C-alpha positions as CSV (number, residue, x, y, z in Angstrom):
1,M,-106.8,-6.9,-120.2
2,G,-108.1,-9.6,-117.7
3,C,-111.1,-10.5,-115.8
4,S,-111.7,-11.2,-112.7
5,I,-114.0,-13.8,-111.3
6,M,-115.1,-14.8,-107.5
7,G,-115.0,-18.5,-106.7
8,Q,-117.9,-20.0,-104.6
9,K,-116.9,-19.8,-100.7
10,C,-115.5,-23.7,-99.6
11,F,-114.6,-23.5,-95.4
12,T,-115.0,-19.8,-95.4
13,L,-112.5,-19.4,-98.4
14,T,-112.8,-18.0,-101.1
15,V,-110.2,-17.5,-104.4
16,F,-110.1,-14.5,-106.6
17,L,-108.5,-15.4,-110.2
18,I,-108.6,-12.8,-113.4
19,S,-109.1,-15.4,-115.8
20,W,-107.4,-15.1,-119.5
21,C,-109.7,-13.3,-121.6
22,S,-109.2,-13.2,-125.5
23,S,-105.1,-11.7,-125.3
24,L,-104.2,-10.3,-128.2
25,F,-100.8,-11.2,-129.3
26,L,-98.1,-7.9,-130.9
27,Q,-101.9,-6.1,-130.7
28,K,-101.5,-1.6,-130.9
29,S,-101.3,-1.8,-127.4
30,L,-97.6,-2.9,-127.0
31,A,-96.4,-4.2,-124.4
32,Q,-92.9,-2.3,-124.8
33,D,-92.6,1.2,-125.2
34,Y,-90.8,1.0,-127.9
35,A,-91.0,4.8,-129.1
36,Q,-89.5,5.4,-125.1
37,A,-86.8,3.5,-126.1
38,L,-85.8,4.7,-129.9
39,D,-85.5,8.3,-127.8
40,L,-83.2,6.5,-125.8
41,S,-81.2,4.8,-128.2
42,F,-80.4,8.6,-129.6
43,Q,-79.5,10.3,-126.3
44,Y,-76.4,6.9,-126.2
45,F,-74.7,8.4,-129.5
46,E,-75.1,11.8,-127.5
47,A,-73.2,9.9,-124.6
48,Q,-70.6,8.6,-127.4
49,R,-70.0,11.6,-129.2
50,S,-65.8,12.5,-129.5
51,G,-65.2,16.2,-130.1
52,P,-66.9,19.7,-129.0
53,L,-70.9,19.3,-127.6
54,P,-73.4,20.7,-129.7
55,S,-76.0,23.9,-127.9
56,N,-78.7,20.4,-127.8
57,Q,-76.5,17.9,-126.4
58,R,-79.0,16.3,-124.5
59,V,-76.5,14.1,-122.0
60,T,-75.0,16.9,-120.1
61,W,-72.7,15.1,-117.5
62,R,-70.6,14.7,-120.8
63,A,-68.4,17.3,-122.0
64,D,-66.1,18.5,-124.8
65,S,-63.1,15.6,-125.6
66,A,-60.5,14.8,-127.4
67,L,-60.2,18.1,-128.9
68,E,-56.4,17.6,-130.2
69,D,-56.8,13.7,-132.5
70,G,-54.7,14.1,-135.1
71,K,-52.7,17.7,-134.4
72,A,-49.6,15.0,-134.2
73,Q,-50.7,14.7,-137.3
74,G,-51.2,17.3,-138.8
75,I,-54.5,16.5,-139.9
76,D,-58.2,17.6,-137.8
77,L,-59.6,14.2,-136.9
78,V,-62.1,16.0,-134.0
79,G,-65.2,14.6,-133.9
80,G,-66.8,11.0,-134.7
81,Y,-67.7,8.0,-132.1
82,F,-66.1,6.6,-129.0
83,D,-66.6,3.3,-130.2
84,A,-67.7,1.8,-126.5
85,G,-66.9,1.8,-123.0
86,D,-63.4,2.7,-123.7
87,N,-61.9,6.5,-125.1
88,V,-60.1,5.3,-129.0
89,K,-62.2,5.6,-132.0
90,F,-62.3,3.0,-134.8
91,Q,-63.1,3.2,-137.7
92,F,-64.8,-0.1,-138.9
93,P,-66.9,-0.4,-135.8
94,M,-68.1,3.0,-136.3
95,A,-68.8,3.2,-140.2
96,Y,-70.7,-0.2,-140.2
97,T,-72.8,2.1,-137.4
98,I,-73.0,4.7,-139.4
99,T,-74.0,2.3,-142.5
100,T,-76.9,0.5,-139.8
101,L,-78.2,3.9,-138.9
102,A,-78.4,4.9,-142.4
103,W,-79.7,1.7,-143.9
104,G,-82.7,2.2,-140.6
105,V,-84.0,5.8,-141.7
106,I,-83.5,4.8,-145.4
107,E,-86.3,2.3,-144.6
108,Y,-88.4,3.8,-141.5
109,R,-88.4,7.3,-142.4
110,S,-92.0,8.2,-142.6
111,Q,-92.0,5.8,-138.2
112,L,-89.1,8.5,-137.3
113,E,-90.3,11.5,-138.4
114,Q,-94.1,10.4,-136.6
115,L,-92.5,10.0,-133.0
116,G,-90.7,13.0,-133.7
117,Q,-87.3,11.4,-133.8
118,L,-86.5,12.1,-137.3
119,Q,-83.8,14.5,-137.1
120,Y,-82.2,12.7,-133.6
121,A,-81.3,10.4,-136.3
122,L,-80.0,12.8,-138.8
123,D,-78.0,13.9,-136.2
124,A,-76.6,11.0,-135.3
125,I,-75.2,10.0,-138.5
126,K,-73.7,13.2,-139.5
127,W,-71.8,13.6,-136.2
128,G,-70.0,10.5,-137.7
129,T,-70.5,11.6,-141.2
130,D,-68.8,14.7,-141.4
131,Y,-65.8,12.7,-139.0
132,F,-65.5,10.0,-142.1
133,I,-65.4,13.4,-144.2
134,K,-62.6,14.5,-142.3
135,A,-60.4,11.5,-142.4
136,H,-60.5,11.1,-146.1
137,P,-58.5,13.6,-147.2
138,E,-57.3,12.0,-150.2
139,P,-58.9,9.2,-152.2
140,N,-56.4,6.7,-151.7
141,V,-55.9,8.2,-147.8
142,L,-58.3,6.4,-144.8
143,W,-57.3,7.5,-141.2
144,A,-58.7,4.2,-139.4
145,E,-58.4,4.9,-135.7
146,V,-57.2,7.1,-133.3
147,G,-55.9,6.2,-129.6
148,D,-54.1,3.4,-129.0
149,G,-56.6,0.8,-127.6
150,V,-53.3,-0.5,-125.3
151,T,-52.8,2.4,-123.5
152,D,-56.3,3.7,-123.1
153,H,-57.2,0.0,-121.8
154,E,-54.3,0.8,-118.8
155,C,-56.5,3.4,-118.2
156,W,-59.6,4.3,-116.5
157,M,-59.8,8.1,-117.1
158,R,-63.5,10.0,-118.3
159,P,-62.3,11.2,-122.4
160,E,-62.5,14.9,-121.4
161,D,-59.5,13.8,-118.6
162,M,-58.0,12.1,-121.4
163,T,-53.6,12.1,-121.0
164,T,-53.5,8.7,-122.8
165,P,-52.0,9.1,-126.4
166,R,-54.0,10.1,-129.1
167,T,-52.1,8.4,-132.5
168,G,-53.4,8.2,-135.4
169,Y,-53.1,5.5,-137.8
170,K,-54.4,5.0,-141.5
171,I,-54.0,3.2,-144.7
172,D,-53.6,3.8,-147.9
173,A,-52.3,2.9,-151.6
174,S,-48.6,1.7,-149.6
175,N,-50.6,0.1,-146.9
176,P,-54.0,-0.6,-147.8
177,G,-57.0,-2.1,-145.9
178,S,-60.0,-2.7,-148.0
179,E,-62.6,-3.4,-145.0
180,V,-62.3,-0.3,-143.7
181,A,-62.3,1.9,-146.8
182,A,-65.2,-1.2,-148.3
183,E,-67.2,-0.5,-145.0
184,T,-66.3,3.8,-144.8
185,A,-67.6,3.6,-148.8
186,A,-71.3,1.8,-148.0
187,A,-71.4,3.9,-144.9
188,M,-71.5,6.6,-147.0
189,A,-73.0,5.9,-150.0
190,A,-76.1,5.3,-147.5
191,A,-75.9,8.1,-145.7
192,S,-76.1,9.7,-149.2
193,I,-79.4,8.1,-149.8
194,V,-80.7,9.7,-146.5
195,F,-80.2,13.4,-146.9
196,K,-80.8,13.3,-151.0
197,D,-83.5,14.6,-150.2
198,S,-83.0,17.2,-147.6
199,D,-79.0,18.3,-148.5
200,P,-78.6,17.3,-151.7
201,D,-74.8,19.2,-151.4
202,Y,-74.2,17.7,-148.6
203,S,-75.4,14.4,-150.4
204,N,-73.5,14.7,-153.9
205,T,-70.4,14.6,-150.9
206,L,-71.0,12.2,-149.9
207,V,-71.1,9.9,-153.1
208,T,-68.1,11.3,-154.3
209,H,-66.2,9.8,-150.8
210,A,-68.3,6.9,-151.1
211,T,-67.1,6.4,-155.0
212,Q,-63.6,6.8,-154.5
213,L,-63.1,4.2,-151.3
214,F,-64.6,1.9,-153.4
215,N,-61.9,2.4,-155.4
216,F,-59.7,2.8,-153.0
217,A,-60.8,-0.9,-151.2
218,D,-61.1,-3.0,-155.1
219,R,-58.1,-1.8,-156.7
220,F,-55.9,-1.9,-153.3
221,R,-56.7,-5.5,-151.8
222,A,-55.7,-6.3,-148.7
223,N,-56.2,-6.6,-144.7
224,Y,-56.2,-3.6,-142.9
225,D,-55.5,-5.1,-139.8
226,V,-52.3,-6.9,-141.4
227,S,-51.1,-2.6,-142.2
228,I,-52.4,-1.7,-138.7
229,P,-51.3,-4.5,-136.3
230,V,-52.4,-2.1,-133.7
231,V,-56.0,-3.4,-134.0
232,K,-55.4,-6.6,-134.0
233,N,-57.0,-7.2,-130.4
234,F,-59.9,-5.5,-130.8
235,Y,-61.4,-5.3,-133.9
236,A,-59.6,-8.0,-136.1
237,S,-61.3,-8.8,-139.8
238,L,-61.9,-12.6,-139.3
239,S,-64.5,-12.8,-142.5
240,G,-61.9,-10.6,-144.8
241,Y,-62.5,-8.2,-146.8
242,N,-64.2,-9.4,-149.6
243,D,-68.0,-9.7,-148.0
244,E,-67.1,-5.1,-147.8
245,L,-66.4,-5.9,-151.0
246,L,-70.0,-6.6,-152.2
247,W,-71.4,-4.8,-149.1
248,A,-70.6,-1.4,-150.4
249,A,-71.0,-2.2,-154.3
250,M,-74.3,-3.0,-153.6
251,W,-75.0,0.1,-151.3
252,L,-73.4,2.5,-154.1
253,L,-75.5,0.7,-156.2
254,E,-78.4,2.0,-154.5
255,A,-77.4,4.8,-153.8
256,T,-76.3,6.2,-157.8
257,S,-78.3,3.2,-160.0
258,E,-74.9,3.2,-161.8
259,P,-74.9,-0.2,-163.8
260,Y,-71.2,-0.6,-162.9
261,Y,-71.8,-1.3,-159.0
262,Q,-74.8,-3.7,-160.6
263,N,-72.3,-5.4,-163.3
264,Y,-70.0,-5.5,-159.6
265,V,-72.1,-7.4,-157.1
266,V,-72.8,-9.7,-160.3
267,Q,-70.2,-10.9,-161.7
268,N,-68.1,-11.2,-158.5
269,A,-71.0,-12.9,-156.9
270,V,-69.4,-16.1,-156.9
271,A,-65.4,-15.3,-156.8
272,L,-66.0,-13.0,-153.4
273,G,-68.8,-15.6,-151.7
274,G,-71.8,-13.9,-152.0
275,L,-72.9,-17.4,-152.6
276,A,-71.1,-19.8,-150.0
277,G,-73.9,-19.1,-147.4
278,T,-73.2,-18.8,-143.8
279,G,-76.2,-21.1,-142.4
280,S,-77.5,-18.0,-140.3
281,I,-78.1,-14.2,-140.1
282,D,-75.0,-12.5,-139.1
283,L,-75.1,-9.1,-139.9
284,N,-72.2,-7.1,-137.5
285,W,-69.4,-5.3,-137.8
286,D,-67.1,-7.8,-139.0
287,S,-69.3,-9.9,-141.3
288,K,-71.8,-8.0,-144.2
289,Y,-73.1,-11.5,-146.2
290,S,-76.5,-11.5,-145.2
291,G,-76.7,-7.1,-145.2
292,V,-75.6,-7.9,-149.0
293,H,-78.5,-10.7,-149.7
294,V,-80.8,-8.6,-148.0
295,L,-80.2,-5.5,-149.9
296,A,-80.0,-7.9,-152.9
297,S,-83.8,-9.6,-151.8
298,K,-84.9,-6.0,-152.1
299,I,-83.6,-4.8,-155.8
300,L,-84.9,-7.9,-156.9
301,L,-88.6,-7.4,-155.0
302,E,-88.7,-4.2,-156.5
303,G,-88.1,-5.2,-159.8
304,R,-84.7,-3.1,-160.3
305,T,-82.7,-6.0,-161.1
306,G,-83.2,-5.0,-165.1
307,L,-81.4,-8.4,-167.1
308,N,-79.5,-9.7,-164.6
309,T,-82.8,-11.4,-162.4
310,D,-81.3,-14.8,-162.1
311,A,-78.2,-13.2,-160.2
312,F,-80.2,-11.6,-157.6
313,K,-82.5,-14.5,-157.2
314,A,-79.5,-16.5,-156.8
315,Y,-78.5,-13.4,-154.1
316,Q,-82.7,-13.9,-153.0
317,T,-82.1,-18.0,-152.3
318,Q,-78.9,-17.6,-149.3
319,A,-81.6,-14.9,-147.5
320,E,-84.6,-16.9,-148.0
321,S,-82.4,-19.4,-146.2
322,T,-80.7,-17.7,-143.9
323,M,-84.8,-16.3,-142.5
324,C,-85.8,-19.8,-142.7
325,S,-83.0,-21.0,-140.1
326,A,-84.2,-18.2,-137.9
327,L,-87.8,-19.7,-137.5
328,G,-86.6,-23.0,-137.1
329,L,-87.8,-24.3,-140.4
330,S,-85.1,-25.3,-142.3
331,G,-82.0,-25.6,-142.4
332,T,-80.1,-25.7,-139.2
333,P,-82.2,-23.9,-136.7
334,M,-80.6,-21.2,-134.7
335,K,-78.9,-21.3,-130.9
336,R,-81.0,-19.9,-128.4
337,T,-81.3,-19.1,-125.1
338,S,-83.7,-20.9,-123.0
339,G,-85.1,-17.6,-123.4
340,G,-86.0,-17.8,-126.2
341,L,-83.0,-15.2,-127.7
342,F,-80.8,-16.4,-130.6
343,H,-76.8,-16.5,-128.9
344,F,-74.7,-16.9,-131.6
345,Q,-71.8,-15.8,-129.9
346,D,-70.6,-15.5,-125.8
347,W,-69.4,-12.0,-126.3
348,N,-71.7,-9.1,-127.0
349,N,-74.0,-11.5,-128.1
350,L,-76.6,-8.9,-128.3
351,H,-74.8,-7.0,-131.6
352,C,-75.3,-10.2,-133.4
353,V,-79.2,-10.2,-132.5
354,T,-79.6,-6.1,-133.2
355,G,-78.6,-6.9,-136.7
356,A,-80.3,-10.4,-136.9
357,S,-83.2,-8.5,-136.4
358,F,-83.3,-5.4,-138.2
359,L,-83.0,-7.8,-141.2
360,I,-85.9,-9.7,-139.9
361,T,-87.4,-6.5,-140.1
362,A,-86.8,-5.4,-143.8
363,Y,-86.6,-9.1,-145.1
364,S,-90.3,-8.9,-143.7
365,D,-91.7,-5.1,-144.8
366,Y,-90.0,-6.2,-148.3
367,L,-92.0,-9.4,-148.8
368,A,-95.0,-7.7,-147.8
369,R,-95.0,-4.5,-150.0
370,N,-94.4,-6.4,-152.7
371,N,-97.3,-8.6,-151.8
372,Q,-94.5,-11.5,-151.7
373,T,-94.9,-14.5,-149.4
374,L,-91.6,-16.6,-147.5
375,T,-91.2,-21.0,-147.9
376,C,-89.4,-23.2,-145.4
377,S,-89.4,-27.1,-146.4
378,G,-92.6,-26.2,-148.0
379,Q,-94.3,-24.2,-145.0
380,L,-95.6,-20.9,-145.9
381,V,-94.8,-18.0,-143.8
382,Q,-96.3,-14.7,-143.9
383,P,-94.7,-11.9,-143.6
384,S,-95.9,-11.0,-140.0
385,E,-94.4,-14.5,-138.7
386,L,-90.8,-13.5,-139.1
387,L,-91.9,-9.6,-137.6
388,A,-92.8,-11.0,-134.7
389,L,-90.2,-13.0,-134.8
390,A,-88.0,-10.4,-135.0
391,Q,-90.0,-8.1,-132.1
392,Q,-89.7,-11.3,-129.6
393,Q,-85.8,-10.5,-130.1
394,V,-86.3,-6.9,-129.7
395,D,-88.7,-7.3,-126.6
396,Y,-86.4,-10.0,-124.7
397,I,-83.7,-7.3,-124.7
398,L,-86.7,-4.3,-123.8
399,G,-86.9,-7.2,-120.3
400,T,-89.5,-10.1,-121.5
401,N,-87.1,-12.4,-120.3
402,P,-86.1,-15.0,-117.4
403,K,-84.6,-11.6,-115.4
404,N,-87.4,-9.3,-116.3
405,L,-84.0,-7.2,-117.1
406,S,-83.8,-4.9,-119.9
407,Y,-80.2,-4.7,-121.5
408,M,-81.2,-0.8,-122.6
409,V,-79.8,1.0,-119.6
410,G,-82.2,3.7,-118.8
411,Y,-85.6,1.9,-120.0
412,G,-88.2,0.2,-117.5
413,T,-87.8,0.0,-114.2
414,S,-84.5,-3.1,-114.0
415,Y,-81.6,-2.5,-115.5
416,P,-77.7,-2.4,-115.5
417,Q,-76.2,-0.2,-112.3
418,F,-73.1,-1.2,-113.7
419,P,-72.0,-1.1,-117.6
420,H,-68.3,-0.8,-118.3
421,H,-68.2,2.6,-119.4
422,R,-65.1,5.0,-118.4
423,G,-67.5,8.2,-119.1
424,A,-70.2,7.1,-116.9
425,S,-68.5,5.3,-113.9
426,I,-66.4,8.5,-112.8
427,V,-68.4,11.8,-111.4
428,S,-68.9,14.4,-114.2
429,I,-66.0,17.2,-114.9
430,K,-69.4,19.0,-114.8
431,T,-69.9,17.9,-111.4
432,D,-66.6,17.8,-110.2
433,S,-63.3,19.5,-112.8
434,A,-60.9,17.7,-109.8
435,F,-59.0,15.8,-112.1
436,V,-59.0,11.9,-112.0
437,A,-55.5,10.4,-113.2
438,C,-55.3,7.2,-115.3
439,D,-54.1,5.0,-112.2
440,A,-57.0,6.2,-109.6
441,G,-59.7,6.0,-112.1
442,Y,-59.3,2.3,-111.6
443,E,-58.3,3.2,-108.2
444,E,-61.6,5.4,-106.6
445,W,-64.3,4.7,-109.6
446,Y,-63.6,1.1,-111.5
447,Q,-62.9,-0.5,-107.9
448,R,-66.3,1.3,-106.4
449,P,-69.3,-0.6,-104.9
450,E,-71.9,1.9,-106.1
451,P,-73.8,1.9,-109.6
452,N,-72.4,4.5,-111.8
453,P,-72.8,8.0,-111.1
454,N,-74.1,8.9,-114.8
455,V,-76.8,7.1,-116.5
456,L,-75.3,6.0,-119.9
457,T,-79.2,6.3,-121.1
458,G,-79.7,3.6,-124.3
459,A,-76.9,1.7,-124.4
460,V,-77.4,-1.8,-125.2
461,V,-75.0,-4.0,-123.5
462,G,-73.7,-7.1,-124.4
463,G,-76.4,-9.1,-122.7
464,P,-76.6,-12.5,-121.2
465,D,-75.2,-15.9,-121.6
466,Q,-76.4,-18.6,-123.3
467,D,-78.1,-20.2,-120.7
468,D,-80.0,-16.7,-119.9
469,N,-77.7,-15.3,-117.2
470,Y,-76.6,-11.8,-116.9
471,T,-73.5,-10.4,-113.8
472,D,-74.6,-6.6,-113.0
473,E,-71.2,-6.0,-112.2
474,R,-68.3,-3.5,-113.9
475,D,-65.8,-6.0,-114.6
476,N,-68.2,-7.9,-116.6
477,V,-67.0,-6.6,-120.2
478,Q,-68.0,-9.1,-122.4
479,G,-71.7,-9.0,-121.2
480,G,-72.1,-5.5,-119.7
481,E,-70.0,-3.4,-122.3
482,S,-72.7,-1.6,-124.3
483,A,-71.1,-0.6,-128.1
484,T,-72.2,1.6,-130.9
485,Y,-72.2,-1.0,-133.5
486,N,-74.8,-2.8,-130.9
487,S,-77.4,0.1,-131.4
488,G,-76.8,1.3,-134.6
489,P,-79.9,-1.9,-135.9
490,I,-82.2,-1.7,-133.5
491,V,-83.0,2.1,-134.0
492,G,-84.6,0.8,-137.5
493,V,-86.3,-1.8,-135.5
494,L,-87.8,0.1,-132.5
495,A,-89.1,2.6,-135.5
496,R,-90.3,-0.1,-137.1
497,L,-92.5,-1.4,-133.4
498,A,-93.3,1.9,-132.5
499,G,-94.6,3.1,-136.0
500,S,-96.9,0.0,-136.1
501,S,-98.7,2.1,-133.5
502,L,-99.8,5.2,-135.4
503,S,-102.7,4.7,-137.8
504,S,-101.1,4.6,-141.5
505,T,-99.9,1.3,-142.0
506,S,-101.1,-1.2,-144.3
507,S,-103.0,-4.4,-143.4
508,E,-99.9,-6.4,-145.2
509,S,-97.1,-4.6,-142.6
510,E,-99.3,-5.0,-139.9
511,L,-97.9,-7.2,-136.7
512,S,-99.2,-10.8,-136.8
513,E,-101.9,-11.1,-134.0
514,A,-102.6,-14.3,-132.2
515,V,-105.8,-15.1,-130.4
516,I,-105.0,-17.1,-127.2
517,H,-109.0,-18.3,-126.7
518,P,-109.7,-18.8,-122.8
519,N,-110.3,-23.0,-121.3
520,E,-114.2,-24.1,-120.7
521,S,-113.9,-23.4,-117.3
522,T,-112.2,-19.6,-115.9
523,S,-112.7,-20.6,-112.4
524,I,-111.5,-22.6,-109.4
525,Y,-112.7,-23.7,-106.5
526,A,-110.5,-24.8,-102.8
527,Q,-110.5,-27.7,-102.1
528,Q,-110.7,-29.8,-98.6
529,D,-107.4,-30.6,-98.5
530,Q,-106.0,-27.7,-98.9
531,Q,-103.9,-25.7,-96.6
532,I,-104.2,-22.1,-96.4
533,R,-104.5,-20.4,-93.1
534,G,-105.3,-16.8,-91.3
535,E,-105.2,-14.8,-88.2
536,S,-109.1,-15.6,-87.8
537,D,-111.3,-18.8,-88.5
538,E,-113.7,-17.1,-91.6
539,F,-111.3,-14.9,-94.4
540,D,-111.1,-15.1,-98.4
541,L,-107.7,-15.5,-99.7
542,K,-107.4,-12.4,-102.7
543,L,-104.8,-13.2,-105.4
544,D,-105.1,-12.1,-108.8
545,I,-103.5,-13.7,-111.5
546,H,-103.2,-12.7,-115.0
547,Q,-101.7,-14.6,-117.4
548,E,-100.4,-12.9,-121.3
549,L,-99.3,-14.2,-124.1
550,V,-95.7,-12.3,-124.0
551,S,-94.2,-14.5,-127.0
552,K,-94.0,-16.6,-130.0
553,W,-91.8,-18.7,-132.3
554,R,-91.5,-21.7,-134.2
555,R,-89.0,-24.4,-133.7
556,G,-88.7,-26.9,-136.5
557,K,-92.2,-27.4,-136.9
558,G,-93.8,-26.8,-133.6
559,M,-95.0,-24.0,-132.3
560,F,-94.2,-22.3,-128.7
561,F,-96.0,-20.0,-126.2
562,K,-94.4,-18.6,-123.5
563,V,-97.2,-16.9,-121.1
564,Q,-96.5,-14.2,-118.4
565,C,-98.2,-14.3,-115.6
566,T,-98.7,-11.1,-112.7
567,V,-99.6,-12.5,-109.1
568,T,-100.6,-9.4,-106.9
569,N,-101.9,-9.6,-103.3
570,H,-104.8,-8.2,-102.7
571,N,-105.3,-9.2,-98.9
572,E,-104.3,-7.1,-96.0
573,H,-101.4,-9.4,-94.6
574,A,-98.6,-10.7,-96.3
575,V,-98.8,-14.3,-97.9
576,K,-96.5,-16.1,-97.3
577,K,-95.5,-20.4,-98.0
578,L,-97.5,-19.9,-101.2
579,I,-97.7,-23.1,-103.2
580,L,-99.0,-23.0,-106.5
581,T,-99.9,-26.3,-108.5
582,S,-100.2,-26.9,-112.2
583,N,-100.1,-30.0,-114.3
584,E,-100.2,-28.3,-117.1
585,L,-96.8,-25.9,-116.9
586,K,-95.3,-28.8,-118.5
587,G,-92.6,-26.5,-120.2
588,P,-89.7,-24.5,-118.5
589,V,-90.9,-22.1,-115.2
590,I,-88.9,-19.3,-114.7
591,G,-89.6,-17.4,-111.7
592,L,-91.4,-19.7,-109.3
593,H,-89.4,-23.0,-107.4
594,R,-90.4,-26.5,-108.3
595,L,-91.1,-28.5,-105.1
596,R,-88.2,-31.2,-105.8
597,G,-90.6,-34.8,-105.8
598,R,-93.9,-32.8,-106.3
599,K,-93.5,-31.8,-110.4
600,N,-97.0,-30.5,-110.2
601,S,-96.4,-27.9,-107.1
602,F,-94.3,-24.1,-107.2
603,T,-93.0,-22.1,-104.3
604,L,-92.5,-18.3,-104.8
605,P,-89.0,-17.8,-105.3
606,K,-86.1,-18.4,-102.4
607,K,-85.9,-14.0,-102.5
608,L,-89.2,-13.3,-102.4
609,K,-90.0,-14.2,-98.6
610,A,-93.7,-12.9,-98.8
611,L,-95.8,-11.2,-101.2
612,Q,-96.6,-7.5,-98.9
613,P,-100.6,-6.5,-99.7
614,G,-100.9,-4.4,-103.5
615,E,-97.8,-6.6,-104.6
616,S,-96.6,-8.5,-106.9
617,F,-94.7,-11.1,-108.8
618,T,-94.3,-13.0,-112.5
619,F,-93.1,-15.8,-113.5
620,T,-93.1,-17.2,-117.1
621,Y,-93.6,-20.3,-118.9
622,V,-93.4,-21.8,-122.3
623,S,-96.9,-24.0,-123.6
624,V,-97.4,-25.7,-127.1
625,E,-101.1,-24.3,-127.0
626,A,-101.9,-21.3,-127.4
627,V,-104.2,-21.5,-124.4
628,K,-103.8,-20.7,-120.6
629,A,-103.3,-23.2,-117.9
630,K,-104.7,-24.0,-114.9
631,I,-103.8,-23.0,-111.9
632,S,-104.8,-23.8,-108.2
633,V,-103.2,-22.4,-104.7
634,K,-102.3,-25.5,-103.1
635,Q,-101.4,-23.4,-99.6
636,A,-100.5,-20.1,-98.7
637,L,-100.6,-18.7,-95.3
638,L,-101.9,-14.8,-94.1
639,E,-99.7,-13.2,-91.7
């Protein structure tokens, strides 16, 4: 909250500014509505459902689809999730999605329950695991894909109209695939923990499937994209299957407490690359080592290692190394955009960001619950600082970024209108039941200049590029396509952040606070050389400038603070040709146009011709001090 301060008149001019007033970073009154974002996330999973939809389906523009999947192969493969903006069911990323969803529920079940979201979470997980049970009819058989990616991508059809082949592809003892079998084992093991108390019979069924799938993956070791070549152009396993074997064993250890699995992750730590070190937090559909490190750290911190403490400490060393790298305190700092977003890759970067954010959040809480801290290059790091880092990444996704654009569809006031998604981009079959053919979809809907007719609520798109740029166009496959595995990990982080605003968390798990102290002077005055003109000789220029710290991070040994300024016109007339000046805006300034040759002067962005009465605009700057910058008005014209 800001406090209005009136300046003194000088040549019949008064400039009003709202002072900083000691603002708290990451307080209980949070800038983003994490509870709403959480609810929207579960709606996205409903939009991705394949098969007959339930009566409580909230995403009403979808209808039943793919009701004969598996029929040609003599097996029922109806159900599961479409992976992204197409209509194919890829088992490998689908299983990863369920693993991360289940992990989020395991860690933040109480928050989900308090927020009224637990049942939606359970439904989202079970929609996946019910399908996995169907897809695993024998111990050494797993159906790993339904639909052909090539023919599917040649057509632009809503799932309810599909005429593309629904061919099923499986792995078995003759054509094995360790990655997909082990990831599915991990998903079913993690889900078994979720349902252990509420549905023990179902939980036991999941453990049985997980055990069989792990044995299958471990005994018949092979790359799944060799056995199923059609998947290579879509979800090729670049990291191999070693990480999935450790990942699945770790989850089966959590689900069963069987010594066999603890011995497995200890004895195979080196052979399967678990201690090789990746240098960054890299949890995504293809890479699980960082997840293994964090899970092992949890077991160690909770004192469940038995005689294998040293081996689990070796895993934790890897986890701490990547955490310090994410903080920028040791090793090779993780690459960031100028707006502060982790940048892993150009294609669908946000699915890597959500995975990393969840691991940082979970590790923060493991440390906090066990009264531990992190040390990076001799510097002590509190768990709350890790949580603040994860929050900064999620806030960026939700709109605290240079474009003030939410990359979660349907959240906030500005979000992508043209996500690359077949079902969302074609009129709902419930609105117009006329068949939309393969080519017609491209000609009539893909090329359509208007926004998608159906809002893909809760979808996290691929996101901006390394320069924080984003093009909201339907053919922006690289940044504008959402995927279930983008949203799987973010659910846990949103539950944690939304739950932190509820009363019932210990001081160790509270979000960190950084007090922003006001400068000694909070008033500015019009100077004689200011060029401020209006329709009359006497007038007051009433502008409110509210400054608020929205994020902080470390890079190397330095702290950086991102500040958002909101400028509001309280005049009866529009303000044009506004020039703000400050010699303290030395970091990146986003949302203002820096005047050439006048390094301390800034004007409105070119697209904003004038600031109308009552209107506001925002800009951000980065500072190395947690104090407000002194900003004054150099020039203004009232219409």
